[in-house]
Short mmCIF file of C-alpha atoms in Angstrom, two decimals:
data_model
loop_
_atom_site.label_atom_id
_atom_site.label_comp_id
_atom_site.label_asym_id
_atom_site.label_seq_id
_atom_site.Cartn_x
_atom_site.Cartn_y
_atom_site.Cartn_z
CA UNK A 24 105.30 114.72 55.43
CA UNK A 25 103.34 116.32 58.54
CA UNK A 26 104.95 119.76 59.15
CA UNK A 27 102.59 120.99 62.16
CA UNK A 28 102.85 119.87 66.02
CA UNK A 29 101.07 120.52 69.13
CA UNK A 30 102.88 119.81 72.49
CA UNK A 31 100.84 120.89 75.67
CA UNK A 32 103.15 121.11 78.57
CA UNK A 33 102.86 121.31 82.21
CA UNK A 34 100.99 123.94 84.20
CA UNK A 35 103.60 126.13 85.19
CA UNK A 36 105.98 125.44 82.59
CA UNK A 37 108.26 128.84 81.92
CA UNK A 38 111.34 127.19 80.08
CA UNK A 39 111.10 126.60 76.03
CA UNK A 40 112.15 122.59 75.01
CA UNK A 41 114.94 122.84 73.36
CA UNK A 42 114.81 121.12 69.69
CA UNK A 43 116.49 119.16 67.94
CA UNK A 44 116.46 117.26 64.65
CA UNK A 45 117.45 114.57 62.12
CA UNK A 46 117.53 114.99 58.09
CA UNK A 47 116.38 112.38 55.97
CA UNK A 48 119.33 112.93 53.78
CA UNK A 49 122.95 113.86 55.35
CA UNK A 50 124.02 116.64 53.13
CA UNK A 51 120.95 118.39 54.04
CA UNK A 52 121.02 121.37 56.92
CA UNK A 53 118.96 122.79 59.16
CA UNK A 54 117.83 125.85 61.43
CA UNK A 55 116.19 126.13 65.03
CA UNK A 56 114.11 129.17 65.81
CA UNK A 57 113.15 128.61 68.75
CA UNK A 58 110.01 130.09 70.71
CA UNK A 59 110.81 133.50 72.22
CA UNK A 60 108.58 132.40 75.35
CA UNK A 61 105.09 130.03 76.37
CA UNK A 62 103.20 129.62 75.13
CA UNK A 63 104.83 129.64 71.70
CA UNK A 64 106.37 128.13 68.47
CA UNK A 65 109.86 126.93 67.56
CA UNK A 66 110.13 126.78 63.90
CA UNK A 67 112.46 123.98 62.32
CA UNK A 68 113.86 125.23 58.48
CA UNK A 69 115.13 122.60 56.67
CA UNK A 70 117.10 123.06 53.30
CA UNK A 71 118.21 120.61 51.00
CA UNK A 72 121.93 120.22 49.60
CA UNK A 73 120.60 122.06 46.25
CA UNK A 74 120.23 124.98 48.72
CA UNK A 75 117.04 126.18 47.17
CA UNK A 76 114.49 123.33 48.73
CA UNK A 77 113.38 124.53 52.06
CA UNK A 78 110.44 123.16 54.59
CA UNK A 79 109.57 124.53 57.62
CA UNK A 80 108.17 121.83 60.47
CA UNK A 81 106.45 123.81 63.64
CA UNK A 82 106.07 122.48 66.88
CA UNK A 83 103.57 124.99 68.63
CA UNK A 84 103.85 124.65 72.46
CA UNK A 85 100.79 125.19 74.88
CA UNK A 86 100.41 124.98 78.40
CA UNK A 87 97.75 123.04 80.27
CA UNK A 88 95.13 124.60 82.28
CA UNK A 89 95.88 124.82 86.36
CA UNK A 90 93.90 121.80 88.06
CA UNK A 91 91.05 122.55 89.73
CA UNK A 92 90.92 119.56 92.05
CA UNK A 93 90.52 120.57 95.86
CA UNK A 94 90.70 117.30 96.80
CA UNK A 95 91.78 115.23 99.95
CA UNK A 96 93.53 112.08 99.72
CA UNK A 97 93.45 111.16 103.51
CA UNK A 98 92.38 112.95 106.36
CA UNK A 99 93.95 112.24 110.12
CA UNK A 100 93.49 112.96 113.81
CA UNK A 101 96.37 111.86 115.84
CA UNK A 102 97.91 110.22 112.66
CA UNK A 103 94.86 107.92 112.62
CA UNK A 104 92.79 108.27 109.03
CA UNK A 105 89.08 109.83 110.01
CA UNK A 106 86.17 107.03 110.35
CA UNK A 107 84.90 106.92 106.90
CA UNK A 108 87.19 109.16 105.16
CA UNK A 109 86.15 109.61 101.43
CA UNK A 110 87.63 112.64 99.56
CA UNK A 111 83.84 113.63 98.56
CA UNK A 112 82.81 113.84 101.91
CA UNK A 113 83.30 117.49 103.56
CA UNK A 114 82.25 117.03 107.36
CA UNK A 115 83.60 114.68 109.91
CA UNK A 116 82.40 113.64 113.27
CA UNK A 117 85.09 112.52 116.00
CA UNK A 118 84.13 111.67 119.75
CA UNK A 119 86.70 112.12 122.39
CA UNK A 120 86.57 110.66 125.79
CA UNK A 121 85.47 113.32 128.39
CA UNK A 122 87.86 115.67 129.87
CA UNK A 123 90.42 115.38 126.88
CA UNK A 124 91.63 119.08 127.01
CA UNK A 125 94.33 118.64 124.14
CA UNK A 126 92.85 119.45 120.45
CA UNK A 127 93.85 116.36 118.24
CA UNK A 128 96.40 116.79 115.80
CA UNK A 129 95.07 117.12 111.88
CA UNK A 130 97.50 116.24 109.14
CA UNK A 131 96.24 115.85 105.58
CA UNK A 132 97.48 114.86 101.73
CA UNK A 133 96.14 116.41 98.18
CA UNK A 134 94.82 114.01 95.72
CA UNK A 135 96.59 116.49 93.57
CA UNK A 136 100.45 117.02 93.84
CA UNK A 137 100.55 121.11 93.40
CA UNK A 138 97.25 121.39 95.82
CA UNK A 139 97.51 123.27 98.98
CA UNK A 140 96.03 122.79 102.36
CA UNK A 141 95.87 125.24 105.46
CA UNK A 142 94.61 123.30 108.96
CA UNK A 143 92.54 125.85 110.92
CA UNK A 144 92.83 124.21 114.42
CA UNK A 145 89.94 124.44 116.95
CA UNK A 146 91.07 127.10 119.58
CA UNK A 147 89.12 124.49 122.49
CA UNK A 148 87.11 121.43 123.06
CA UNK A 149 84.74 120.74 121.77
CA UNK A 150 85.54 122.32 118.49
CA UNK A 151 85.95 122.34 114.98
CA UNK A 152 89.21 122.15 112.78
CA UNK A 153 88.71 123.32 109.60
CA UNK A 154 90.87 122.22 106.73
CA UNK A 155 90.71 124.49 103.40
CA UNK A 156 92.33 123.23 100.33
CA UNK A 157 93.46 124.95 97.22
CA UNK A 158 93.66 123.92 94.15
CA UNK A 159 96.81 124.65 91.77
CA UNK A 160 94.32 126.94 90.09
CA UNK A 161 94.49 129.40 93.26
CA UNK A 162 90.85 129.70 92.65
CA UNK A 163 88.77 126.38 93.54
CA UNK A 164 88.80 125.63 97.30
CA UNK A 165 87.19 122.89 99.46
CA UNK A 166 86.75 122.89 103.36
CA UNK A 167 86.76 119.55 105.21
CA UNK A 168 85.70 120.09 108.89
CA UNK A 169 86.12 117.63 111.64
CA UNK A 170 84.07 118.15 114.70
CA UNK A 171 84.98 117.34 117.73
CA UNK A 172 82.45 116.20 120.87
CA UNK A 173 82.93 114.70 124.04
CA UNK A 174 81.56 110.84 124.83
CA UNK A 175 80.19 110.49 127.70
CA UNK A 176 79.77 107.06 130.00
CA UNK A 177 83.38 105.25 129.90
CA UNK A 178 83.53 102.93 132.31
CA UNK A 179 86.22 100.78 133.59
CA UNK A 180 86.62 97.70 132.55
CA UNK A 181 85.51 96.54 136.08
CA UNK A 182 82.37 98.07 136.03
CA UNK A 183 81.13 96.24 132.80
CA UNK A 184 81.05 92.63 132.23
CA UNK A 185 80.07 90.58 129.50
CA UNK A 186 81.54 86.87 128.95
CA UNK A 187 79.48 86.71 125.82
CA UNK A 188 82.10 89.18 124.03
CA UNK A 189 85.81 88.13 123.32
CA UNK A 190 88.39 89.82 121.69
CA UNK A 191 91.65 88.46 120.52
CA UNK A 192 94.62 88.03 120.32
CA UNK A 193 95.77 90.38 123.32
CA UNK A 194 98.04 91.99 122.95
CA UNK A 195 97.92 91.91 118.83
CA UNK A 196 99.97 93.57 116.00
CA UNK A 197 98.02 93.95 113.20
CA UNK A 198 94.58 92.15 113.11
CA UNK A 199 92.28 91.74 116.20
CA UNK A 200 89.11 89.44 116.21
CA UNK A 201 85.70 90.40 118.48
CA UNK A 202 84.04 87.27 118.82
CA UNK A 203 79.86 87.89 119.98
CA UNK A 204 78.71 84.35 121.79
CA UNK A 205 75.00 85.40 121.32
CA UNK A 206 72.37 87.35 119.32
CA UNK A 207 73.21 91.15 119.60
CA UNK A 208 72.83 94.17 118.35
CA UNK A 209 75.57 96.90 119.02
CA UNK A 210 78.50 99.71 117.80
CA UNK A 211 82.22 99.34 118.39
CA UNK A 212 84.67 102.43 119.26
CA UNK A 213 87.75 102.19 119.58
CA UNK A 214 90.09 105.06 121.55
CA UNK A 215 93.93 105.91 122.16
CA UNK A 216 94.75 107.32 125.99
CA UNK A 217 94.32 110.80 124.55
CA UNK A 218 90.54 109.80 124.29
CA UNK A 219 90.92 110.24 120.86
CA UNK A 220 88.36 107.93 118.50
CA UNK A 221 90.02 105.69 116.08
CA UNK A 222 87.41 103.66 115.10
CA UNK A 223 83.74 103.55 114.72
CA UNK A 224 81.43 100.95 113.50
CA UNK A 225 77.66 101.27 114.23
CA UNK A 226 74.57 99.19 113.97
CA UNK A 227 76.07 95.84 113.65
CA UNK A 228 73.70 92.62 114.14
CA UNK A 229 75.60 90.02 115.52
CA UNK A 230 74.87 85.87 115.96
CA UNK A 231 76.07 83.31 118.10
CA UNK A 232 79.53 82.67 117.04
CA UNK A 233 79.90 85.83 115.18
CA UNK A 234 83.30 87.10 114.59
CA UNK A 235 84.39 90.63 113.20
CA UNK A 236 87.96 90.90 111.99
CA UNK A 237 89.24 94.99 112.48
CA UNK A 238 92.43 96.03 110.83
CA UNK A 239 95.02 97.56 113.32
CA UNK A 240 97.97 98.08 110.97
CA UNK A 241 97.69 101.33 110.71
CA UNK A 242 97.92 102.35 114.57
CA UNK A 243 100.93 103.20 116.83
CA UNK A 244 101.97 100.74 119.12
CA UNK A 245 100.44 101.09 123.12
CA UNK A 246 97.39 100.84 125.17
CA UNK A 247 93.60 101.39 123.21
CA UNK A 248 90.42 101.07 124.60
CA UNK A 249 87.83 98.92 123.38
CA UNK A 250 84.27 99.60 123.54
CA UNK A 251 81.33 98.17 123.20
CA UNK A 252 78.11 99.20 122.79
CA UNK A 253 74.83 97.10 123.17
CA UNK A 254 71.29 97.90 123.70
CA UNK A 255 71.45 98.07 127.17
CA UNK A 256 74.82 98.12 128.32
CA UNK A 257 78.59 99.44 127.58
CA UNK A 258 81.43 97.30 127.70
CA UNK A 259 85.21 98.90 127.85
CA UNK A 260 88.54 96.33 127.36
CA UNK A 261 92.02 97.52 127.52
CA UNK A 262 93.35 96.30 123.81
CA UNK A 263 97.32 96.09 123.74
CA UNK A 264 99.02 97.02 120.48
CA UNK A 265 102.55 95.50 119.49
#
């Protein structure tokens, strides 16, 4: 006994549903009008088998309004997701080891399917890229910059010892453990040969015994460099990935 629809279709939708129906009894008949165009209305007319009865049932079609979201799902240098990524957060910080020369590679994904992105490289180093997004609306856009700055005060391995810090296992596939054999306060950094940074943790107050599990899953298989950074010293340890 309800006669009256509303059906609200996808943004972008330009083809009419095609409609079909069912009578209650089988000698009755029925008609399709369907919408000329979208938005619209395709009119069902029903008549009964006395051929005078008739009800019309209307399914009005409207179309939703273009997102607006100008979202990122994930951000990446190098294929490596941004320290700290969050799709709220606009502006990105990224170290590279001094003397990199090559601009990292940015990739990115839409939280929202028909969203848009255009990466705006930086023409040198240091630099910024600049990634705009634009939402299915064609209206509402969002710019996520990463900048990029040189670290300074690598050292070799050689140069900077510490049998108080461990990390393990080496090489490793997918989980690595720093182990801290005393009280200490310090960052972590990790970088690929490009001197790209693929991980940053700051301000972390360690204890005797103190281990820090870091997820590697996510990184390509080769040679990384570990560093870390104390009060009054660096330390730098080649980390194998398998």
């Amino acid at each position: 006994e309800v006669y009256t629809y509303n059906i609200e279709l996808p943004y972008g939708t330009s083809t009419v549903p095609t409609t079909t129906a069912s009578t209650n009894y089988a000698s009755a008949n029925y008609v399709v009008n369907e919408a000329t165009s979208l938005p619209g209305t395709t009119n069902v007319i029903v008549t009964a088998e006395d051929g005078i009865t008739e009800k019309t049932y209307s399914v009005s079609f409207a179309i939703e309004k273009p997102s607006n979201d100008a979202t990122l799902s994930d951000l990446k240098t190098n294929d490596i997701t941004v320290p700290e990524f969050a799709p709220e957060v606009y502006t990105y910080n990224v170290e590279l080891l001094s003397g990199t020369s090559t601009v990292p590679k940015t990739t990115a994904s839409t939280n929202y399917t028909n969203a848009s992105y255009v990466v705006n490289e930086a023409t040198s180093l240091p630099g910024t890229t600049n990634v705009v997004v634009t939402a299915e609306d064609d209206l509402t856009e969002k710019t996520y910059s990463i900048n990029f700055t040189f670290k300074t005060g690598i050292y070799s391995e050689n140069h900077a010892k510490n049998s108080d810090i461990s990390i393990y296992p080496n090489p490793a596939t997918s989980i690595i453990n720093l182990k801290i054999n005393t009280d200490l306060f310090f960052s972590i950094m990790i970088f690929d040969t490009k001197g790209t940074c693929l991980y940053h943790k700051t301000d972390i107050n360690a204890y005797k015994g103190f281990v820090k599990k870091i997820n590697i899953k996510n990184f390509n298989k080769g040679i990384y460099y570990f560093k870390i950074i104390t009060t009054d010293n660096t330390i730098v340890k080649k980390l194998v990935i398998e």
